[in-house]
Short mmCIF file of C-alpha atoms in Angstrom, two decimals:
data_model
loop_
_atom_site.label_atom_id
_atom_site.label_comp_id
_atom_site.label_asym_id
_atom_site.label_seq_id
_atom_site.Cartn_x
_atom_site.Cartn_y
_atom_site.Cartn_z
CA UNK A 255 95.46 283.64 -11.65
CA UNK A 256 93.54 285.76 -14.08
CA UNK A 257 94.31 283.12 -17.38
CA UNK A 258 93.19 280.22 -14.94
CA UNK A 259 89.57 278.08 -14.49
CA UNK A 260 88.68 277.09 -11.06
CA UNK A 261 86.81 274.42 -9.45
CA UNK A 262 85.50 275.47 -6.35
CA UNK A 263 83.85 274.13 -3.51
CA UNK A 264 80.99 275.43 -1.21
CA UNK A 265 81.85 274.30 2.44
CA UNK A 266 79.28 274.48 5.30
CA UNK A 267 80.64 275.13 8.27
CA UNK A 268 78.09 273.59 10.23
CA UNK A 269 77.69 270.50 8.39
CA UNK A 270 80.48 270.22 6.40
CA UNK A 271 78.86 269.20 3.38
CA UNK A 272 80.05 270.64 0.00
CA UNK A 273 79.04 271.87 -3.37
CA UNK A 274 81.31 271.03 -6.37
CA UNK A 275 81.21 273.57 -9.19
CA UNK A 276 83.55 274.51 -11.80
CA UNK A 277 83.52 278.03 -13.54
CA UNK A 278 85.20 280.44 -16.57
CA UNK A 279 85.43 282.96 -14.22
CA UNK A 280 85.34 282.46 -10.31
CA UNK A 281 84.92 286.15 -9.09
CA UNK A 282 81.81 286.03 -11.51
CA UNK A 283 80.18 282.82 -10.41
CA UNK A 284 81.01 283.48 -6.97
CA UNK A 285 78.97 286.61 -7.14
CA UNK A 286 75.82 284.89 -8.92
CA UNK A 287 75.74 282.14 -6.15
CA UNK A 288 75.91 284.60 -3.06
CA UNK A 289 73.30 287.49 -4.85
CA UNK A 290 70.65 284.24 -5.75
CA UNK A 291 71.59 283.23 -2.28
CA UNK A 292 70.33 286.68 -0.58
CA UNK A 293 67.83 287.23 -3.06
CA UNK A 294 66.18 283.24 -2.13
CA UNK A 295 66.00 282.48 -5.91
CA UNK A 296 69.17 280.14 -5.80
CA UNK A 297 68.54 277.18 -8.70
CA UNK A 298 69.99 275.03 -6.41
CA UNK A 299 67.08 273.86 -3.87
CA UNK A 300 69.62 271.90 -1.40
CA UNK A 301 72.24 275.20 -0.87
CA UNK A 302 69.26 277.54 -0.74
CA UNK A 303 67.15 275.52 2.09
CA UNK A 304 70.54 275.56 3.67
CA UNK A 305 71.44 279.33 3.34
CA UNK A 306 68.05 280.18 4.39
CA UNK A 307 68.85 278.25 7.91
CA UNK A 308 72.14 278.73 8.75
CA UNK A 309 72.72 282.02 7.04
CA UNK A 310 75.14 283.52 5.30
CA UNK A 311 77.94 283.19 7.61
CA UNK A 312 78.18 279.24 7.32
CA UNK A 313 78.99 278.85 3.86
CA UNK A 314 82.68 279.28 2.72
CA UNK A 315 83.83 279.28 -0.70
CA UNK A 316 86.84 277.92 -1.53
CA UNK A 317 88.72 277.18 -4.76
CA UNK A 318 90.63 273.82 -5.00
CA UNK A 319 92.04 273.48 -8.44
CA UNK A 320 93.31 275.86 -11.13
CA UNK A 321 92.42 274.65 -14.79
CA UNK A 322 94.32 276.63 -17.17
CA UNK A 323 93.01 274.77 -19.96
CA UNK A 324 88.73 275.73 -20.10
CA UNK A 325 88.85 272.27 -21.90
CA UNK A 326 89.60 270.21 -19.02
CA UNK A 327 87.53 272.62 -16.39
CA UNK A 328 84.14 269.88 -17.13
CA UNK A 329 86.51 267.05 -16.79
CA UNK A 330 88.15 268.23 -13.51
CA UNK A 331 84.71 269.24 -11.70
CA UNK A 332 83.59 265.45 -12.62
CA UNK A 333 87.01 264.07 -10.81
CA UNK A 334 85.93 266.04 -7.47
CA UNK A 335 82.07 264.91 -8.50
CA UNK A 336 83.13 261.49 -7.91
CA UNK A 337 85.73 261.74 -5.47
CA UNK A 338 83.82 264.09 -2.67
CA UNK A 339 80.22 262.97 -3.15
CA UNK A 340 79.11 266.23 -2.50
CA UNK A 341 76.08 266.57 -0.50
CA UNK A 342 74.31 269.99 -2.40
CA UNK A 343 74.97 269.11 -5.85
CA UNK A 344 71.52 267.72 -7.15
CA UNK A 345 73.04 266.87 -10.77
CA UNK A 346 75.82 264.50 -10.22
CA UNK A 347 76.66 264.92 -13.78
CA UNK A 348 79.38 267.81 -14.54
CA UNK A 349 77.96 270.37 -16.79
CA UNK A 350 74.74 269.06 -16.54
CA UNK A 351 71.17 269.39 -15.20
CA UNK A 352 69.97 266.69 -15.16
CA UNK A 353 67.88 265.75 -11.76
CA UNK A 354 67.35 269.38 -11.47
CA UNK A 355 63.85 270.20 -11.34
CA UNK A 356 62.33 273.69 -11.19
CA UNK A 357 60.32 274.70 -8.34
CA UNK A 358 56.85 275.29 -9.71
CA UNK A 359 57.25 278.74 -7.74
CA UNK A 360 60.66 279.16 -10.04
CA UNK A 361 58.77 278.45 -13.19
CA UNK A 362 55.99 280.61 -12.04
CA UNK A 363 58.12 283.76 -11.48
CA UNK A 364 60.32 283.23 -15.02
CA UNK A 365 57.02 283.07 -16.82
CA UNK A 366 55.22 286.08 -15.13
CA UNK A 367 58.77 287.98 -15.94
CA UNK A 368 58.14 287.10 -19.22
CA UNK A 369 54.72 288.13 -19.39
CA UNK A 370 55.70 291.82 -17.51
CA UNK A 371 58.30 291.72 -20.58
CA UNK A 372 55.83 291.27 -23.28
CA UNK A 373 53.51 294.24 -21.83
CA UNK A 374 56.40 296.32 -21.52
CA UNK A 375 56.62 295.95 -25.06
CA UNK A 376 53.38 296.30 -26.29
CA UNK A 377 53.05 300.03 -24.14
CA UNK A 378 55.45 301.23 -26.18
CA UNK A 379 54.13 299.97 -29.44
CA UNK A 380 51.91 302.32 -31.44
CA UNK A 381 48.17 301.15 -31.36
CA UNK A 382 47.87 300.37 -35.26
CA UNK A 383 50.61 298.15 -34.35
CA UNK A 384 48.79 296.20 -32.04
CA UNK A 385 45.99 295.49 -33.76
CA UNK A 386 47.74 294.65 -36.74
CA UNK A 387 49.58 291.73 -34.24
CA UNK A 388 46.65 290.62 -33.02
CA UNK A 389 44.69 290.70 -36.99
CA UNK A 390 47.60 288.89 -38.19
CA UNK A 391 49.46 287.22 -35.59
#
């Protein structure tokens, strides 16, 4: 199973509504979508309004093709796109985010990260450095 692609689905037990994904490496992208889960910063506004009301418990993750070829994996996830109309996918496009639109608290966060990154960097600058920067851009 190791040399194989997956395309996965994320069931609701509750519901039954789905998420169609498609990934490299399944152990990996199932550990992304539970941690952003638990941590509330999921991309995915639909599955995260979902896990934050039912919980953890209700969503089961389930693979439901192999791809050994990471050239068809795209091609595959845009079969079960069509085929399953799944409720939490926002982008109905494989591959693609398209629809998907930030949360303005999202966009917030990511650019006070960045900010937090760019002080970081500047503490450990010497100070003829940083006046050069700012002198000179």
């Amino acid at each position: 199973m190791d040399n194989y692609h997956a395309i996965y689905i994320i069931r609701s037990i509750s519901t039954d509504r789905i998420y169609v994904g498609s990934a490299i490496n399944y152990n990996k992208r199932f550990t992304q979508h539970s941690y952003s889960l638990i941590k509330k910063n999921h991309c995915n506004s639909k599955l995260q309004n979902h896990f934050n009301k039912y919980g953890k418990e209700d969503l089961i993750y389930e693979i439901i093709e192999l791809v050994h070829l990471k050239e068809n994996l795209i091609r595959r996830e845009q079969h079960y796109i069509d085929t399953l109309k799944p409720f939490f996918n926002i982008c109905q496009k494989a591959g693609s985010t398209l629809g998907y639109k930030k949360p303005i608290e999202k966009i917030e966060k990511e650019r006070n990260f960045k900010l937090e990154c760019e002080l970081i960097k500047l503490k450990n600058k010497p100070i003829t450095d940083l006046i050069d920067s700012i002198i000179y851009g």
